[in-house]
Amino acid sequence: MALLVPDPGTPEPGTAAALGGPAPGYRLEIGGAESNVAVNLARAGHRVAWHSALGDDAFGRHILARLDAEGVHCAVRTDPERRTGLYVKEPDGAGGTRVRYYRTGSAASALGGVDAARVRAERPRLVHTTGITAVLSPSCRELVDGLLEGAVPGTLRSFDVNYRSALHGPAEAEVVLQAARRADVVFCGVDEAAALWGTAAPEEVRELLEGPELVVVKQGARGATAFRGAERRHEP
């Protein structure tokens, strides 16, 4: 998605300073759980492809240019009927920001099983997706199902829960759980698991996610705990 963030030094929207002068400015960035992973893997020296759909608009062209500059191969189709997704971080009046998403009906929300087949045809060594994509639309759920269930033998399937309160209710919690159980590697914050499934400790998360070979439970300032089989390793 395209991302608009407040530009430092500009007045907060709706304040006297803003109303009495130029409109407050926003800086155009890019965001998205999977694209963030793609960028960082590319920076680490790996060959990375990002598969998605974008609208035929300025936001979509900006995303392509930014990812291309990072060395990420963009396997993207342009949808002339749908727009590129957008989210905005706006000042909350208390020194922080609130996030607003504008992605209903976006080009990426129409990704589906056909796209999963295209990814599989590339025979990647690793496929990464998230619990955000899994609940964006029925067709996006087909995409994630196709990536996790139909992967070519030898493909490592990586899944990040990526809980978002605006997206994940009780029904979505079950969708994310079933998707995570079919992956080989799962990343999940202990706070995310508590919000989604009512677990309270890393060991409970591992017990719930019995399918994956490796489960990494992120614990904020306390570090992370990794479980592989009967092994348990904590990193501060």
mmCIF file with all atom_site columns, N, CA, C and O in Angstrom, residues 15-57:
data_model
loop_
_atom_site.group_PDB
_atom_site.id
_atom_site.type_symbol
_atom_site.label_atom_id
_atom_site.label_alt_id
_atom_site.label_comp_id
_atom_site.label_asym_id
_atom_site.label_entity_id
_atom_site.label_seq_id
_atom_site.pdbx_PDB_ins_code
_atom_site.Cartn_x
_atom_site.Cartn_y
_atom_site.Cartn_z
_atom_site.occupancy
_atom_site.B_iso_or_equiv
_atom_site.pdbx_formal_charge
_atom_site.auth_seq_id
_atom_site.auth_comp_id
_atom_site.auth_asym_id
_atom_site.auth_atom_id
_atom_site.pdbx_PDB_model_num
ATOM 1   N N  . THR A 1 15 ? -5.885 22.497  13.568  1.00 0.00 ? 15 THR A N  1
ATOM 2   C CA . THR A 1 15 ? -5.470 23.463  14.575  1.00 0.00 ? 15 THR A CA 1
ATOM 3   C C  . THR A 1 15 ? -5.472 24.871  13.981  1.00 0.00 ? 15 THR A C  1
ATOM 4   O O  . THR A 1 15 ? -5.549 25.061  12.762  1.00 0.00 ? 15 THR A O  1
ATOM 5   N N  . ALA A 1 16 ? -5.373 25.856  14.877  1.00 0.00 ? 16 ALA A N  1
ATOM 6   C CA . ALA A 1 16 ? -5.374 27.242  14.415  1.00 0.00 ? 16 ALA A CA 1
ATOM 7   C C  . ALA A 1 16 ? -4.207 27.495  13.468  1.00 0.00 ? 16 ALA A C  1
ATOM 8   O O  . ALA A 1 16 ? -4.335 28.204  12.463  1.00 0.00 ? 16 ALA A O  1
ATOM 9   N N  . ALA A 1 17 ? -3.068 26.905  13.781  1.00 0.00 ? 17 ALA A N  1
ATOM 10  C CA . ALA A 1 17 ? -1.907 27.097  12.924  1.00 0.00 ? 17 ALA A CA 1
ATOM 11  C C  . ALA A 1 17 ? -2.142 26.542  11.526  1.00 0.00 ? 17 ALA A C  1
ATOM 12  O O  . ALA A 1 17 ? -1.744 27.132  10.522  1.00 0.00 ? 17 ALA A O  1
ATOM 13  N N  . ALA A 1 18 ? -2.825 25.398  11.465  1.00 0.00 ? 18 ALA A N  1
ATOM 14  C CA . ALA A 1 18 ? -3.098 24.791  10.172  1.00 0.00 ? 18 ALA A CA 1
ATOM 15  C C  . ALA A 1 18 ? -4.136 25.595  9.401   1.00 0.00 ? 18 ALA A C  1
ATOM 16  O O  . ALA A 1 18 ? -4.020 25.804  8.194   1.00 0.00 ? 18 ALA A O  1
ATOM 17  N N  . LEU A 1 19 ? -5.172 26.057  10.103  1.00 0.00 ? 19 LEU A N  1
ATOM 18  C CA . LEU A 1 19 ? -6.256 26.772  9.434   1.00 0.00 ? 19 LEU A CA 1
ATOM 19  C C  . LEU A 1 19 ? -5.823 28.151  8.973   1.00 0.00 ? 19 LEU A C  1
ATOM 20  O O  . LEU A 1 19 ? -6.378 28.705  8.027   1.00 0.00 ? 19 LEU A O  1
ATOM 21  N N  . GLY A 1 20 ? -4.817 28.714  9.649   1.00 0.00 ? 20 GLY A N  1
ATOM 22  C CA . GLY A 1 20 ? -4.383 30.049  9.301   1.00 0.00 ? 20 GLY A CA 1
ATOM 23  C C  . GLY A 1 20 ? -3.270 30.090  8.279   1.00 0.00 ? 20 GLY A C  1
ATOM 24  O O  . GLY A 1 20 ? -2.819 31.166  7.887   1.00 0.00 ? 20 GLY A O  1
ATOM 25  N N  . GLY A 1 21 ? -2.808 28.945  7.832   1.00 0.00 ? 21 GLY A N  1
ATOM 26  C CA . GLY A 1 21 ? -1.701 28.906  6.885   1.00 0.00 ? 21 GLY A CA 1
ATOM 27  C C  . GLY A 1 21 ? -1.899 27.805  5.871   1.00 0.00 ? 21 GLY A C  1
ATOM 28  O O  . GLY A 1 21 ? -3.024 27.334  5.654   1.00 0.00 ? 21 GLY A O  1
ATOM 29  N N  . PRO A 1 22 ? -0.820 27.383  5.239   1.00 0.00 ? 22 PRO A N  1
ATOM 30  C CA . PRO A 1 22 ? -0.920 26.307  4.248   1.00 0.00 ? 22 PRO A CA 1
ATOM 31  C C  . PRO A 1 22 ? -1.420 25.010  4.885   1.00 0.00 ? 22 PRO A C  1
ATOM 32  O O  . PRO A 1 22 ? -1.263 24.799  6.084   1.00 0.00 ? 22 PRO A O  1
ATOM 33  N N  . ALA A 1 23 ? -2.007 24.176  4.070   1.00 0.00 ? 23 ALA A N  1
ATOM 34  C CA . ALA A 1 23 ? -2.485 22.892  4.564   1.00 0.00 ? 23 ALA A CA 1
ATOM 35  C C  . ALA A 1 23 ? -1.309 22.077  5.087   1.00 0.00 ? 23 ALA A C  1
ATOM 36  O O  . ALA A 1 23 ? -0.210 22.145  4.532   1.00 0.00 ? 23 ALA A O  1
ATOM 37  N N  . PRO A 1 24 ? -1.496 21.338  6.176   1.00 0.00 ? 24 PRO A N  1
ATOM 38  C CA . PRO A 1 24 ? -0.406 20.529  6.718   1.00 0.00 ? 24 PRO A CA 1
ATOM 39  C C  . PRO A 1 24 ? 0.060  19.502  5.693   1.00 0.00 ? 24 PRO A C  1
ATOM 40  O O  . PRO A 1 24 ? -0.725 18.985  4.903   1.00 0.00 ? 24 PRO A O  1
ATOM 41  N N  . GLY A 1 25 ? 1.341  19.213  5.728   1.00 0.00 ? 25 GLY A N  1
ATOM 42  C CA . GLY A 1 25 ? 1.904  18.330  4.731   1.00 0.00 ? 25 GLY A CA 1
ATOM 43  C C  . GLY A 1 25 ? 1.983  16.885  5.181   1.00 0.00 ? 25 GLY A C  1
ATOM 44  O O  . GLY A 1 25 ? 2.079  16.593  6.376   1.00 0.00 ? 25 GLY A O  1
ATOM 45  N N  . TYR A 1 26 ? 1.947  15.994  4.207   1.00 0.00 ? 26 TYR A N  1
ATOM 46  C CA . TYR A 1 26 ? 2.145  14.570  4.445   1.00 0.00 ? 26 TYR A CA 1
ATOM 47  C C  . TYR A 1 26 ? 3.233  14.083  3.501   1.00 0.00 ? 26 TYR A C  1
ATOM 48  O O  . TYR A 1 26 ? 3.355  14.547  2.370   1.00 0.00 ? 26 TYR A O  1
ATOM 49  N N  . ARG A 1 27 ? 4.015  13.127  3.974   1.00 0.00 ? 27 ARG A N  1
ATOM 50  C CA . ARG A 1 27 ? 5.080  12.541  3.174   1.00 0.00 ? 27 ARG A CA 1
ATOM 51  C C  . ARG A 1 27 ? 4.612  11.201  2.639   1.00 0.00 ? 27 ARG A C  1
ATOM 52  O O  . ARG A 1 27 ? 4.027  10.399  3.372   1.00 0.00 ? 27 ARG A O  1
ATOM 53  N N  . LEU A 1 28 ? 4.871  10.936  1.372   1.00 0.00 ? 28 LEU A N  1
ATOM 54  C CA . LEU A 1 28 ? 4.441  9.694   0.739   1.00 0.00 ? 28 LEU A CA 1
ATOM 55  C C  . LEU A 1 28 ? 5.504  8.623   0.920   1.00 0.00 ? 28 LEU A C  1
ATOM 56  O O  . LEU A 1 28 ? 6.647  8.793   0.497   1.00 0.00 ? 28 LEU A O  1
ATOM 57  N N  . GLU A 1 29 ? 5.122  7.526   1.572   1.00 0.00 ? 29 GLU A N  1
ATOM 58  C CA . GLU A 1 29 ? 5.986  6.372   1.767   1.00 0.00 ? 29 GLU A CA 1
ATOM 59  C C  . GLU A 1 29 ? 5.272  5.137   1.222   1.00 0.00 ? 29 GLU A C  1
ATOM 60  O O  . GLU A 1 29 ? 4.233  5.248   0.583   1.00 0.00 ? 29 GLU A O  1
ATOM 61  N N  . ILE A 1 30 ? 5.827  3.977   1.478   1.00 0.00 ? 30 ILE A N  1
ATOM 62  C CA . ILE A 1 30 ? 5.137  2.733   1.140   1.00 0.00 ? 30 ILE A CA 1
ATOM 63  C C  . ILE A 1 30 ? 5.054  1.872   2.389   1.00 0.00 ? 30 ILE A C  1
ATOM 64  O O  . ILE A 1 30 ? 5.858  2.005   3.308   1.00 0.00 ? 30 ILE A O  1
ATOM 65  N N  . GLY A 1 31 ? 4.072  0.992   2.442   1.00 0.00 ? 31 GLY A N  1
ATOM 66  C CA . GLY A 1 31 ? 3.910  0.108   3.582   1.00 0.00 ? 31 GLY A CA 1
ATOM 67  C C  . GLY A 1 31 ? 3.306  -1.210  3.146   1.00 0.00 ? 31 GLY A C  1
ATOM 68  O O  . GLY A 1 31 ? 2.853  -1.369  2.018   1.00 0.00 ? 31 GLY A O  1
ATOM 69  N N  . GLY A 1 32 ? 3.265  -2.139  4.075   1.00 0.00 ? 32 GLY A N  1
ATOM 70  C CA . GLY A 1 32 ? 2.723  -3.451  3.784   1.00 0.00 ? 32 GLY A CA 1
ATOM 71  C C  . GLY A 1 32 ? 3.590  -4.524  4.388   1.00 0.00 ? 32 GLY A C  1
ATOM 72  O O  . GLY A 1 32 ? 4.830  -4.475  4.273   1.00 0.00 ? 32 GLY A O  1
ATOM 73  N N  . ALA A 1 33 ? 2.975  -5.477  5.048   1.00 0.00 ? 33 ALA A N  1
ATOM 74  C CA . ALA A 1 33 ? 3.738  -6.476  5.800   1.00 0.00 ? 33 ALA A CA 1
ATOM 75  C C  . ALA A 1 33 ? 4.678  -7.276  4.912   1.00 0.00 ? 33 ALA A C  1
ATOM 76  O O  . ALA A 1 33 ? 5.861  -7.447  5.229   1.00 0.00 ? 33 ALA A O  1
ATOM 77  N N  . GLU A 1 34 ? 4.173  -7.783  3.789   1.00 0.00 ? 34 GLU A N  1
ATOM 78  C CA . GLU A 1 34 ? 5.012  -8.619  2.934   1.00 0.00 ? 34 GLU A CA 1
ATOM 79  C C  . GLU A 1 34 ? 6.087  -7.806  2.220   1.00 0.00 ? 34 GLU A C  1
ATOM 80  O O  . GLU A 1 34 ? 7.223  -8.267  2.052   1.00 0.00 ? 34 GLU A O  1
ATOM 81  N N  . SER A 1 35 ? 5.750  -6.596  1.786   1.00 0.00 ? 35 SER A N  1
ATOM 82  C CA . SER A 1 35 ? 6.759  -5.784  1.092   1.00 0.00 ? 35 SER A CA 1
ATOM 83  C C  . SER A 1 35 ? 7.872  -5.367  2.042   1.00 0.00 ? 35 SER A C  1
ATOM 84  O O  . SER A 1 35 ? 9.035  -5.249  1.637   1.00 0.00 ? 35 SER A O  1
ATOM 85  N N  . ASN A 1 36 ? 7.554  -5.145  3.320   1.00 0.00 ? 36 ASN A N  1
ATOM 86  C CA . ASN A 1 36 ? 8.607  -4.847  4.301   1.00 0.00 ? 36 ASN A CA 1
ATOM 87  C C  . ASN A 1 36 ? 9.602  -6.003  4.405   1.00 0.00 ? 36 ASN A C  1
ATOM 88  O O  . ASN A 1 36 ? 10.820 -5.798  4.470   1.00 0.00 ? 36 ASN A O  1
ATOM 89  N N  . VAL A 1 37 ? 9.082  -7.217  4.440   1.00 0.00 ? 37 VAL A N  1
ATOM 90  C CA . VAL A 1 37 ? 9.955  -8.400  4.505   1.00 0.00 ? 37 VAL A CA 1
ATOM 91  C C  . VAL A 1 37 ? 10.787 -8.503  3.232   1.00 0.00 ? 37 VAL A C  1
ATOM 92  O O  . VAL A 1 37 ? 11.999 -8.783  3.272   1.00 0.00 ? 37 VAL A O  1
ATOM 93  N N  . ALA A 1 38 ? 10.170 -8.255  2.085   1.00 0.00 ? 38 ALA A N  1
ATOM 94  C CA . ALA A 1 38 ? 10.885 -8.331  0.810   1.00 0.00 ? 38 ALA A CA 1
ATOM 95  C C  . ALA A 1 38 ? 12.057 -7.360  0.780   1.00 0.00 ? 38 ALA A C  1
ATOM 96  O O  . ALA A 1 38 ? 13.167 -7.704  0.365   1.00 0.00 ? 38 ALA A O  1
ATOM 97  N N  . VAL A 1 39 ? 11.825 -6.126  1.226   1.00 0.00 ? 39 VAL A N  1
ATOM 98  C CA . VAL A 1 39 ? 12.879 -5.111  1.219   1.00 0.00 ? 39 VAL A CA 1
ATOM 99  C C  . VAL A 1 39 ? 14.046 -5.534  2.111   1.00 0.00 ? 39 VAL A C  1
ATOM 100 O O  . VAL A 1 39 ? 15.215 -5.436  1.722   1.00 0.00 ? 39 VAL A O  1
ATOM 101 N N  . ASN A 1 40 ? 13.732 -6.008  3.308   1.00 0.00 ? 40 ASN A N  1
ATOM 102 C CA . ASN A 1 40 ? 14.812 -6.361  4.223   1.00 0.00 ? 40 ASN A CA 1
ATOM 103 C C  . ASN A 1 40 ? 15.571 -7.602  3.784   1.00 0.00 ? 40 ASN A C  1
ATOM 104 O O  . ASN A 1 40 ? 16.787 -7.698  3.992   1.00 0.00 ? 40 ASN A O  1
ATOM 105 N N  . LEU A 1 41 ? 14.898 -8.548  3.150   1.00 0.00 ? 41 LEU A N  1
ATOM 106 C CA . LEU A 1 41 ? 15.611 -9.705  2.608   1.00 0.00 ? 41 LEU A CA 1
ATOM 107 C C  . LEU A 1 41 ? 16.514 -9.275  1.456   1.00 0.00 ? 41 LEU A C  1
ATOM 108 O O  . LEU A 1 41 ? 17.640 -9.774  1.316   1.00 0.00 ? 41 LEU A O  1
ATOM 109 N N  . ALA A 1 42 ? 16.039 -8.348  0.625   1.00 0.00 ? 42 ALA A N  1
ATOM 110 C CA . ALA A 1 42 ? 16.867 -7.848  -0.479  1.00 0.00 ? 42 ALA A CA 1
ATOM 111 C C  . ALA A 1 42 ? 18.093 -7.123  0.061   1.00 0.00 ? 42 ALA A C  1
ATOM 112 O O  . ALA A 1 42 ? 19.209 -7.272  -0.457  1.00 0.00 ? 42 ALA A O  1
ATOM 113 N N  . ARG A 1 43 ? 17.894 -6.339  1.119   1.00 0.00 ? 43 ARG A N  1
ATOM 114 C CA . ARG A 1 43 ? 19.035 -5.632  1.726   1.00 0.00 ? 43 ARG A CA 1
ATOM 115 C C  . ARG A 1 43 ? 20.046 -6.600  2.319   1.00 0.00 ? 43 ARG A C  1
ATOM 116 O O  . ARG A 1 43 ? 21.241 -6.283  2.411   1.00 0.00 ? 43 ARG A O  1
ATOM 117 N N  . ALA A 1 44 ? 19.578 -7.781  2.709   1.00 0.00 ? 44 ALA A N  1
ATOM 118 C CA . ALA A 1 44 ? 20.476 -8.796  3.268   1.00 0.00 ? 44 ALA A CA 1
ATOM 119 C C  . ALA A 1 44 ? 21.173 -9.608  2.178   1.00 0.00 ? 44 ALA A C  1
ATOM 120 O O  . ALA A 1 44 ? 21.929 -10.527 2.478   1.00 0.00 ? 44 ALA A O  1
ATOM 121 N N  . GLY A 1 45 ? 20.898 -9.288  0.913   1.00 0.00 ? 45 GLY A N  1
ATOM 122 C CA . GLY A 1 45 ? 21.603 -9.927  -0.179  1.00 0.00 ? 45 GLY A CA 1
ATOM 123 C C  . GLY A 1 45 ? 20.885 -11.080 -0.851  1.00 0.00 ? 45 GLY A C  1
ATOM 124 O O  . GLY A 1 45 ? 21.475 -11.769 -1.686  1.00 0.00 ? 45 GLY A O  1
ATOM 125 N N  . HIS A 1 46 ? 19.616 -11.296 -0.515  1.00 0.00 ? 46 HIS A N  1
ATOM 126 C CA . HIS A 1 46 ? 18.868 -12.400 -1.123  1.00 0.00 ? 46 HIS A CA 1
ATOM 127 C C  . HIS A 1 46 ? 18.132 -11.943 -2.379  1.00 0.00 ? 46 HIS A C  1
ATOM 128 O O  . HIS A 1 46 ? 17.795 -10.773 -2.526  1.00 0.00 ? 46 HIS A O  1
ATOM 129 N N  . ARG A 1 47 ? 17.867 -12.883 -3.278  1.00 0.00 ? 47 ARG A N  1
ATOM 130 C CA . ARG A 1 47 ? 17.027 -12.600 -4.439  1.00 0.00 ? 47 ARG A CA 1
ATOM 131 C C  . ARG A 1 47 ? 15.567 -12.695 -4.000  1.00 0.00 ? 47 ARG A C  1
ATOM 132 O O  . ARG A 1 47 ? 15.142 -13.730 -3.492  1.00 0.00 ? 47 ARG A O  1
ATOM 133 N N  . VAL A 1 48 ? 14.815 -11.644 -4.240  1.00 0.00 ? 48 VAL A N  1
ATOM 134 C CA . VAL A 1 48 ? 13.452 -11.559 -3.714  1.00 0.00 ? 48 VAL A CA 1
ATOM 135 C C  . VAL A 1 48 ? 12.495 -11.085 -4.806  1.00 0.00 ? 48 VAL A C  1
ATOM 136 O O  . VAL A 1 48 ? 12.800 -10.151 -5.553  1.00 0.00 ? 48 VAL A O  1
ATOM 137 N N  . ALA A 1 49 ? 11.344 -11.717 -4.870  1.00 0.00 ? 49 ALA A N  1
ATOM 138 C CA . ALA A 1 49 ? 10.259 -11.254 -5.738  1.00 0.00 ? 49 ALA A CA 1
ATOM 139 C C  . ALA A 1 49 ? 9.041  -10.946 -4.881  1.00 0.00 ? 49 ALA A C  1
ATOM 140 O O  . ALA A 1 49 ? 8.750  -11.667 -3.926  1.00 0.00 ? 49 ALA A O  1
ATOM 141 N N  . TRP A 1 50 ? 8.366  -9.874  -5.216  1.00 0.00 ? 50 TRP A N  1
ATOM 142 C CA . TRP A 1 50 ? 7.142  -9.463  -4.507  1.00 0.00 ? 50 TRP A CA 1
ATOM 143 C C  . TRP A 1 50 ? 5.987  -9.573  -5.488  1.00 0.00 ? 50 TRP A C  1
ATOM 144 O O  . TRP A 1 50 ? 5.994  -8.940  -6.547  1.00 0.00 ? 50 TRP A O  1
ATOM 145 N N  . HIS A 1 51 ? 5.002  -10.391 -5.156  1.00 0.00 ? 51 HIS A N  1
ATOM 146 C CA . HIS A 1 51 ? 3.862  -10.623 -6.039  1.00 0.00 ? 51 HIS A CA 1
ATOM 147 C C  . HIS A 1 51 ? 2.650  -9.887  -5.492  1.00 0.00 ? 51 HIS A C  1
ATOM 148 O O  . HIS A 1 51 ? 2.250  -10.095 -4.345  1.00 0.00 ? 51 HIS A O  1
ATOM 149 N N  . SER A 1 52 ? 2.050  -9.030  -6.317  1.00 0.00 ? 52 SER A N  1
ATOM 150 C CA . SER A 1 52 ? 0.868  -8.303  -5.862  1.00 0.00 ? 52 SER A CA 1
ATOM 151 C C  . SER A 1 52 ? 0.125  -7.734  -7.060  1.00 0.00 ? 52 SER A C  1
ATOM 152 O O  . SER A 1 52 ? 0.415  -8.058  -8.219  1.00 0.00 ? 52 SER A O  1
ATOM 153 N N  . ALA A 1 53 ? -0.857 -6.887  -6.771  1.00 0.00 ? 53 ALA A N  1
ATOM 154 C CA . ALA A 1 53 ? -1.602 -6.157  -7.796  1.00 0.00 ? 53 ALA A CA 1
ATOM 155 C C  . ALA A 1 53 ? -1.732 -4.711  -7.345  1.00 0.00 ? 53 ALA A C  1
ATOM 156 O O  . ALA A 1 53 ? -1.925 -4.440  -6.159  1.00 0.00 ? 53 ALA A O  1
ATOM 157 N N  . LEU A 1 54 ? -1.617 -3.794  -8.295  1.00 0.00 ? 54 LEU A N  1
ATOM 158 C CA . LEU A 1 54 ? -1.694 -2.371  -8.008  1.00 0.00 ? 54 LEU A CA 1
ATOM 159 C C  . LEU A 1 54 ? -2.651 -1.705  -8.989  1.00 0.00 ? 54 LEU A C  1
ATOM 160 O O  . LEU A 1 54 ? -2.890 -2.211  -10.087 1.00 0.00 ? 54 LEU A O  1
ATOM 161 N N  . GLY A 1 55 ? -3.173 -0.561  -8.581  1.00 0.00 ? 55 GLY A N  1
ATOM 162 C CA . GLY A 1 55 ? -3.999 0.206   -9.492  1.00 0.00 ? 55 GLY A CA 1
ATOM 163 C C  . GLY A 1 55 ? -3.148 0.941   -10.513 1.00 0.00 ? 55 GLY A C  1
ATOM 164 O O  . GLY A 1 55 ? -1.938 1.115   -10.346 1.00 0.00 ? 55 GLY A O  1
ATOM 165 N N  . ASP A 1 56 ? -3.795 1.392   -11.581 1.00 0.00 ? 56 ASP A N  1
ATOM 166 C CA . ASP A 1 56 ? -3.112 2.170   -12.605 1.00 0.00 ? 56 ASP A CA 1
ATOM 167 C C  . ASP A 1 56 ? -3.129 3.634   -12.175 1.00 0.00 ? 56 ASP A C  1
ATOM 168 O O  . ASP A 1 56 ? -3.861 4.462   -12.721 1.00 0.00 ? 56 ASP A O  1
ATOM 169 N N  . ASP A 1 57 ? -2.326 3.949   -11.155 1.00 0.00 ? 57 ASP A N  1
ATOM 170 C CA . ASP A 1 57 ? -2.374 5.283   -10.570 1.00 0.00 ? 57 ASP A CA 1
ATOM 171 C C  . ASP A 1 57 ? -1.002 5.670   -10.032 1.00 0.00 ? 57 ASP A C  1
ATOM 172 O O  . ASP A 1 57 ? -0.055 4.869   -10.040 1.00 0.00 ? 57 ASP A O  1
#
